[in-house]
mmCIF file of C-alpha atoms in Angstrom:
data_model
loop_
_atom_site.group_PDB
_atom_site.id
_atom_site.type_symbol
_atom_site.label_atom_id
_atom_site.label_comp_id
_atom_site.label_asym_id
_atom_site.label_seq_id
_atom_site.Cartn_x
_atom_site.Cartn_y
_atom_site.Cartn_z
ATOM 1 C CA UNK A 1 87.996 101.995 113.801
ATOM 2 C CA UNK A 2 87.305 100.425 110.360
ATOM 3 C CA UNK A 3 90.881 99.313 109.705
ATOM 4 C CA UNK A 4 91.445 97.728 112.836
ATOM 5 C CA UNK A 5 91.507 93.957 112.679
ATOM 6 C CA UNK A 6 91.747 91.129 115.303
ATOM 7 C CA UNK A 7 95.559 89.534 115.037
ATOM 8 C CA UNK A 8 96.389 86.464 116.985
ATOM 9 C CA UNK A 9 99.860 85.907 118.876
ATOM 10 C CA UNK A 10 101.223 82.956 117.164
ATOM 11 C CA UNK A 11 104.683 83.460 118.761
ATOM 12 C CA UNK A 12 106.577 84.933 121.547
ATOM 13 C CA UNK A 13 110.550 84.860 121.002
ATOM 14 C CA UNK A 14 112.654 86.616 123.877
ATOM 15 C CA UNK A 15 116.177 87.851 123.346
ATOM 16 C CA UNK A 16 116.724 89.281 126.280
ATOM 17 C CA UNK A 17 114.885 90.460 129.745
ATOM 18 C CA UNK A 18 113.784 93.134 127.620
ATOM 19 C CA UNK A 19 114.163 92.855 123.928
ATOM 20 C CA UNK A 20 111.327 90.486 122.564
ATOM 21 C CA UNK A 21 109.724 89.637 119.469
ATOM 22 C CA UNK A 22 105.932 88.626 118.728
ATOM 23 C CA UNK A 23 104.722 86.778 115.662
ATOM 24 C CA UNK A 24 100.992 87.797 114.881
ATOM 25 C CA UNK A 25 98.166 86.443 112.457
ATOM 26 C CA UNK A 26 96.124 88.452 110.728
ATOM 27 C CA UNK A 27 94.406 89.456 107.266
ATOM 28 C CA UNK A 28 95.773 93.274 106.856
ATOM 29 C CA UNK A 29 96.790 95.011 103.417
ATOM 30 C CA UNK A 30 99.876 93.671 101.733
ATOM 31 C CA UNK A 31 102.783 95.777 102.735
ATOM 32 C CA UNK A 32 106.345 96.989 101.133
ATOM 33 C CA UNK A 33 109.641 95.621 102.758
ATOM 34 C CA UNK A 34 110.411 98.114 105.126
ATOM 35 C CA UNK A 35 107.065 99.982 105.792
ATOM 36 C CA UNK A 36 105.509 99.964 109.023
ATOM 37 C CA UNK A 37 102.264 99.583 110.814
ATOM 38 C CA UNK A 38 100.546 99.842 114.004
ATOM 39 C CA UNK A 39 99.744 97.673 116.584
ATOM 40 C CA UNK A 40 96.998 98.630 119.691
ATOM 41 C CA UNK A 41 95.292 96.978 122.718
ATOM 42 C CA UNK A 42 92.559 98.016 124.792
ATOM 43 C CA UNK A 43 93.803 99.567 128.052
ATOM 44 C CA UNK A 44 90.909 100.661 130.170
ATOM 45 C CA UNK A 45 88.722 102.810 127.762
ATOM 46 C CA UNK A 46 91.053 103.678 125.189
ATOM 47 C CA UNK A 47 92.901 101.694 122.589
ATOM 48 C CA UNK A 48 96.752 102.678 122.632
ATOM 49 C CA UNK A 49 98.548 102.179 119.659
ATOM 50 C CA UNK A 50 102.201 102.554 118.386
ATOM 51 C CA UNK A 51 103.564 102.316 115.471
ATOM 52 C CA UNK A 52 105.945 99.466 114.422
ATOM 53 C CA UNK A 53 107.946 98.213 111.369
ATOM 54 C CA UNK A 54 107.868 95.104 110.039
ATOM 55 C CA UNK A 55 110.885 92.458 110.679
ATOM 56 C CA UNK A 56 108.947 89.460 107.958
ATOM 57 C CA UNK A 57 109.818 89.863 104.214
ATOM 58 C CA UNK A 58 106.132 91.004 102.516
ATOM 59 C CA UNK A 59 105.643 87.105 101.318
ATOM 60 C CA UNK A 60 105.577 85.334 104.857
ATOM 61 C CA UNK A 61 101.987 84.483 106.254
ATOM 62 C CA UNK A 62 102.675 85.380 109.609
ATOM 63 C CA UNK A 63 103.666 89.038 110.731
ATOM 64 C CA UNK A 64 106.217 89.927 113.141
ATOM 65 C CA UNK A 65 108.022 92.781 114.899
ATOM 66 C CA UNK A 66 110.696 93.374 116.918
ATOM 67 C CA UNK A 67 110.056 95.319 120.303
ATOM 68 C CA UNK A 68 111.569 96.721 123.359
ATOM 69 C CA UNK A 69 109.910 96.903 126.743
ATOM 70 C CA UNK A 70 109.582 100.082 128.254
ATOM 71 C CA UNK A 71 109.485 100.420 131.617
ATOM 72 C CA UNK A 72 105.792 101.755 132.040
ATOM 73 C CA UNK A 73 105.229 102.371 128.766
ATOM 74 C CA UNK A 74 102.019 102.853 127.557
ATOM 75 C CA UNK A 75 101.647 99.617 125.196
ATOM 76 C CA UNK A 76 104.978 98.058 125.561
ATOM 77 C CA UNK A 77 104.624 96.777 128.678
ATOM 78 C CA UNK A 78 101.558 95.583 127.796
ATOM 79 C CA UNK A 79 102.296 93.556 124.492
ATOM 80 C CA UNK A 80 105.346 92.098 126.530
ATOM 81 C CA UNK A 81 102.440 90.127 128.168
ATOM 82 C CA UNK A 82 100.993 88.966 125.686
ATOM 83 C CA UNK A 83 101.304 85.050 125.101
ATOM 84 C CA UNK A 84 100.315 82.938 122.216
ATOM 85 C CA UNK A 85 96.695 82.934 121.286
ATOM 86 C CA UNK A 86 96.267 86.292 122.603
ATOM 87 C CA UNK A 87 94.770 88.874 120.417
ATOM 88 C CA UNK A 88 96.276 92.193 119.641
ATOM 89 C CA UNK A 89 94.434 94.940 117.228
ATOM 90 C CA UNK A 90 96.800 95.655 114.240
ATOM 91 C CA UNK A 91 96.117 98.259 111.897
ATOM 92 C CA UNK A 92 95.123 97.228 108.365
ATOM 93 C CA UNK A 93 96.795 99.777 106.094
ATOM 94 C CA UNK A 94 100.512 99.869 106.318
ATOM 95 C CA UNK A 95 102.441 103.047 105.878
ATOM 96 C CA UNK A 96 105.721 104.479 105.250
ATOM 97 C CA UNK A 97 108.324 105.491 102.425
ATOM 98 C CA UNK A 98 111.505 103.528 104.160
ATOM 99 C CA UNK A 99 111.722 101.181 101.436
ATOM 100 C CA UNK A 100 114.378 100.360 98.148
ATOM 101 C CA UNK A 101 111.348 101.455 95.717
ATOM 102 C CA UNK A 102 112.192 105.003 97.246
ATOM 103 C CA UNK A 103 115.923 104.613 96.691
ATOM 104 C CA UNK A 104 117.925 105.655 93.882
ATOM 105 C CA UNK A 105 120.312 103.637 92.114
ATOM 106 C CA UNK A 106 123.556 103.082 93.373
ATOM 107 C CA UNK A 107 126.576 100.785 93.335
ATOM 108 C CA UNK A 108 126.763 100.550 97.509
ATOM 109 C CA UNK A 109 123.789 100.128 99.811
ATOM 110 C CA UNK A 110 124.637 101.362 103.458
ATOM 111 C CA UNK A 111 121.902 100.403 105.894
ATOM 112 C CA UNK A 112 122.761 101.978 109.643
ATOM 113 C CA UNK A 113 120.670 101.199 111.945
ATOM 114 C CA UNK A 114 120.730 101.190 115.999
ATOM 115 C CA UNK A 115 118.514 99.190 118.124
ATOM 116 C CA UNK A 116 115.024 97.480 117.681
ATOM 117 C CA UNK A 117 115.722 100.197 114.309
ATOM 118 C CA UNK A 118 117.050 96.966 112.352
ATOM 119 C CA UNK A 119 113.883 95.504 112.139
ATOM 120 C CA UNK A 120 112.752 97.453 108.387
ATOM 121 C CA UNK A 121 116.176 96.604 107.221
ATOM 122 C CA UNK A 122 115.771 92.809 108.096
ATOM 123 C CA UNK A 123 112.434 92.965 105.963
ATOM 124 C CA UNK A 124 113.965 94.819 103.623
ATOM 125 C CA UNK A 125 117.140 92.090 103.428
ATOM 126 C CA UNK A 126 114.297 88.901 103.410
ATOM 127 C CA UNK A 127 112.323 90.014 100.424
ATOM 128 C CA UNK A 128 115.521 89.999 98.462
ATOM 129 C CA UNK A 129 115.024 92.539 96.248
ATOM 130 C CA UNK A 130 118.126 94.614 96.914
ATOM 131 C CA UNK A 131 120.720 91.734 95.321
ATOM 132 C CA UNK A 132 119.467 92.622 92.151
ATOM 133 C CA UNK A 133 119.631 96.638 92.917
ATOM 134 C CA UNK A 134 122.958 96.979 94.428
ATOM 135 C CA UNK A 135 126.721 95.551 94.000
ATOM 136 C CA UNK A 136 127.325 95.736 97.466
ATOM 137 C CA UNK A 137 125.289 96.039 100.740
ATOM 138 C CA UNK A 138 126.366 96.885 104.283
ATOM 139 C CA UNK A 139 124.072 96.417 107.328
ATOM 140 C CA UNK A 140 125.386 97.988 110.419
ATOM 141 C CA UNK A 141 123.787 96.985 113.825
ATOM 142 C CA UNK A 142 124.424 99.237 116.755
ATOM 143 C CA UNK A 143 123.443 98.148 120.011
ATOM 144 C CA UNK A 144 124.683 98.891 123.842
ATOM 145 C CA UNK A 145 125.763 95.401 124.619
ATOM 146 C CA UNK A 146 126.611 91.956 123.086
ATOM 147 C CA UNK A 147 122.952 90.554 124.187
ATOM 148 C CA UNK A 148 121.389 93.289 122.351
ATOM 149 C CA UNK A 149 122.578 91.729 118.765
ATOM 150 C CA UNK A 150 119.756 89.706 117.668
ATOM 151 C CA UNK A 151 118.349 87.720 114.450
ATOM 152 C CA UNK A 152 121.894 86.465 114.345
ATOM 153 C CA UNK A 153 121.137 83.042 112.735
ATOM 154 C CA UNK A 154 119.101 84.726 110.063
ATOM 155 C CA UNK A 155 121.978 87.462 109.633
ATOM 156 C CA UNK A 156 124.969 84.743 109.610
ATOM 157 C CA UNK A 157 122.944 83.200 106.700
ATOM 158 C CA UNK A 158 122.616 86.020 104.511
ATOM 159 C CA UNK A 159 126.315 86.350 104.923
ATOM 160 C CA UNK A 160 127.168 82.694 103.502
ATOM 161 C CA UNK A 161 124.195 82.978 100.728
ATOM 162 C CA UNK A 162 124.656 86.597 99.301
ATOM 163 C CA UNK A 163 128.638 87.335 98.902
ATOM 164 C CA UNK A 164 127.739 91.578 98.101
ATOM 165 C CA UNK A 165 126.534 91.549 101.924
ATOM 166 C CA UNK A 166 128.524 92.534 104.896
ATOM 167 C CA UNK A 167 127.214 92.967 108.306
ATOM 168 C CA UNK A 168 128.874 94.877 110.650
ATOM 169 C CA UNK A 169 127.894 94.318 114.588
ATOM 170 C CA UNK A 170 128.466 97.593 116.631
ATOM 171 C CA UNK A 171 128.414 97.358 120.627
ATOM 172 C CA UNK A 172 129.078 101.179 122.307
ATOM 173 C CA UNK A 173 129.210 99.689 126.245
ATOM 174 C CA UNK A 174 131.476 96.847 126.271
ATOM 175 C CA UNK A 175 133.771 95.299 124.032
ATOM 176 C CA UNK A 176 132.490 93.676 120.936
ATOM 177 C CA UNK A 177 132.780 89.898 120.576
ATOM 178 C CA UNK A 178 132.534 89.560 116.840
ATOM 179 C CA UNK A 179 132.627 93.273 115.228
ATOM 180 C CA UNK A 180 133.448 97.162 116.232
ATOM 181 C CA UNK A 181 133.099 99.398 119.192
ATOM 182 C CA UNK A 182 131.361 102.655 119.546
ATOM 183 C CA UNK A 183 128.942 104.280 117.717
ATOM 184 C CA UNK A 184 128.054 104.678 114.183
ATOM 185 C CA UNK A 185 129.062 108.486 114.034
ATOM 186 C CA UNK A 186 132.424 106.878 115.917
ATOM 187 C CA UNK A 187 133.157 104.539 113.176
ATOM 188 C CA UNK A 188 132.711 107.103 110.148
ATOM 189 C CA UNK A 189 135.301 109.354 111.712
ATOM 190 C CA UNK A 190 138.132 107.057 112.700
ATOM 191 C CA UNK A 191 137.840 104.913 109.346
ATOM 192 C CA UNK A 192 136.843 101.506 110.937
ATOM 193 C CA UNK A 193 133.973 101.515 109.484
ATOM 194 C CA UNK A 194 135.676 101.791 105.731
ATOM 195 C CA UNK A 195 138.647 99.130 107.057
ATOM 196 C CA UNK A 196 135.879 96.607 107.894
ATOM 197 C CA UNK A 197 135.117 96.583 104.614
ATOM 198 C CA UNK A 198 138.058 96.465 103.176
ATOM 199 C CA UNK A 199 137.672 99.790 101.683
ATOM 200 C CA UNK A 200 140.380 103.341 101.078
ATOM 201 C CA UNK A 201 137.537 105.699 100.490
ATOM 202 C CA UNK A 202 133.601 106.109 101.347
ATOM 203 C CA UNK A 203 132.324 105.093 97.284
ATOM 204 C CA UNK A 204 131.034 107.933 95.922
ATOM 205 C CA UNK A 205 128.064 105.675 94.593
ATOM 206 C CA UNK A 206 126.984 105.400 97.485
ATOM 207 C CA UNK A 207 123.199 105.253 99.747
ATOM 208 C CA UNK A 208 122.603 105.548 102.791
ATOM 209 C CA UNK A 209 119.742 104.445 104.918
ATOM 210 C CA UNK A 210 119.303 105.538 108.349
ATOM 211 C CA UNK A 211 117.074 104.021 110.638
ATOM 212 C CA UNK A 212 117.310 104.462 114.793
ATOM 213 C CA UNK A 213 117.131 106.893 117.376
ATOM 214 C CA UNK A 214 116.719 110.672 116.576
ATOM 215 C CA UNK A 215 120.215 111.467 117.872
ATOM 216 C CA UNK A 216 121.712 108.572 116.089
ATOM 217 C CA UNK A 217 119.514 109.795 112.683
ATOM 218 C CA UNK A 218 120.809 113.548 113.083
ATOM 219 C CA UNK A 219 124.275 113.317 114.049
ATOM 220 C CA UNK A 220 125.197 110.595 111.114
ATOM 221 C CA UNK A 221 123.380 112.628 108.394
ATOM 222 C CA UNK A 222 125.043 115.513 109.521
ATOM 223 C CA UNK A 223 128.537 113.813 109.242
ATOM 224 C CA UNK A 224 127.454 112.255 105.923
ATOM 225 C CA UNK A 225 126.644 115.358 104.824
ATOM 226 C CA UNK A 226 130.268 116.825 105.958
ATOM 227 C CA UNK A 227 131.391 114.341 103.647
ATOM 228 C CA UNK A 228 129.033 115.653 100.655
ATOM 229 C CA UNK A 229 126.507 113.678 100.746
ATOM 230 C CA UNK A 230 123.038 115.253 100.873
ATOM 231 C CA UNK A 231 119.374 113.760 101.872
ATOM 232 C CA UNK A 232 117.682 111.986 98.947
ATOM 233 C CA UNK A 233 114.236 113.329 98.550
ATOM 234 C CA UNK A 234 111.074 112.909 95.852
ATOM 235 C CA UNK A 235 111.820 116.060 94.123
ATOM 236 C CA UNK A 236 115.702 116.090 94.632
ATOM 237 C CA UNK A 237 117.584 112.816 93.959
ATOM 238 C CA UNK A 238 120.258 112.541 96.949
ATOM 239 C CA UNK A 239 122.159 109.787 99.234
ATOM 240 C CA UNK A 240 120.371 109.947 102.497
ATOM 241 C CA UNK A 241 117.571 108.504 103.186
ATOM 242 C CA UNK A 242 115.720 108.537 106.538
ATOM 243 C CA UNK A 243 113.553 106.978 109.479
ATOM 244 C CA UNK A 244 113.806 108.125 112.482
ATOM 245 C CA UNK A 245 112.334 105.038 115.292
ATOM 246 C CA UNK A 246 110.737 107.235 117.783
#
């Protein structure tokens, strides 16, 4: 229990009845945009944990993550009661490989991502370091409903201070207000996605980062790999590159 420390709720930000957002103090390790660590609370006698990415660029004193509520889920429920000055354990060593460092070098950065999944790739976006590594980067947000599509303000911003990004909103239950409809697998296939952009052909330069639920993960790097692109690993440079968010 060594690397557990004390964090204290500094903020509690509520998109919707059930997507919600906490901002937490505490002295952990210093992370990598778009690793992850683990938050926990003490429910009965056991400390329940879950692991959980990082939505703050690495140089922001406060931490914060992006969440959904569960219904009767283990922690979930419980963080989503949590007001400010609470504490919540967080773990102290942060983990994960979902980061640029691990990416090759290419001309176009394509970051999919569906659901509270977007939260690495705002990190990532917020420490900045990706202008310098790509010509062009593409975040794609899929979500089931027009509510669902948050950190707007900070996303609109991007957009008007960084001309190489493009973010594409992606609602699969209703019509979109601002971007496309479907889902991301949807959007490859009938050439929206490519049209948004303002693009004939997927660049063969090309990354991809995936980032959301497991059937979201497989069925996109399956397509992507229809297309010839193959996973990007240590020992085998490639253009897929992976996190699945549960």
């Amino acid at each position: 229990m060594t690397n557990w420390v004390i964090g204290k709720v500094v903020e509690v930000n509520w998109w919707t009845p059930s997507l919600f957002s906490l901002k937490v103090a505490a002295d952990i390790q210093d992370f990598t945009a778009g690793q992850f660590t683990k938050l926990a609370l003490d429910i009965g006698d056991k400390r329940v944990a879950r692991a959980y990415s990082f939505v703050n660029s690495p140089s922001d004193p406060l931490l914060e993550f992006y969440l959904i509520e569960v219904e009767d889920g283990a922690l979930s429920a419980k963080l989503a009661q949590l007001n400010e000055g609470d504490d919540v354990w967080v773990y102290s060593k942060p983990s994960g490989y979902f980061t640029i460092d691990e990416v090759p070098q290419a001309d176009t950065l394509w970051m999919l991502s569906t659901g509270t999944a977007i939260g690495p790739f705002l990190s990532i976006v917020s420490d900045g370091k990706l202008w310098k590594q790509f010509k062009r980067v593409v975040l794609v947000h899929g979500v089931r409903l027009n509510t669902d599509l948050c950190y707007q303000d900070q996303i609109r911003a991007t957009e008007k201070l960084f001309k190489q990004f493009t973010y594409i909103p992606l609602v699969s239950r209703e019509k979109s207000d601002v971007g496309l409809n479907g889902r991301v697998t949807d959007i490859i296939k009938n050439g929206e996605l490519l049209s948004f952009c303002n693009l004939s052909a997927m660049p063969k330069d090309s990354h991809f980062m995936l980032c959301g639920n497991p059937e979201m993960v497989k069925d996109t790097t399956l397509l992507l790999q229809q297309l010839g692109f193959k996973k990007h690993r240590r020992v085998e440079t490639g253009h897929i590159t992976i996190e699945q968010y549960w």
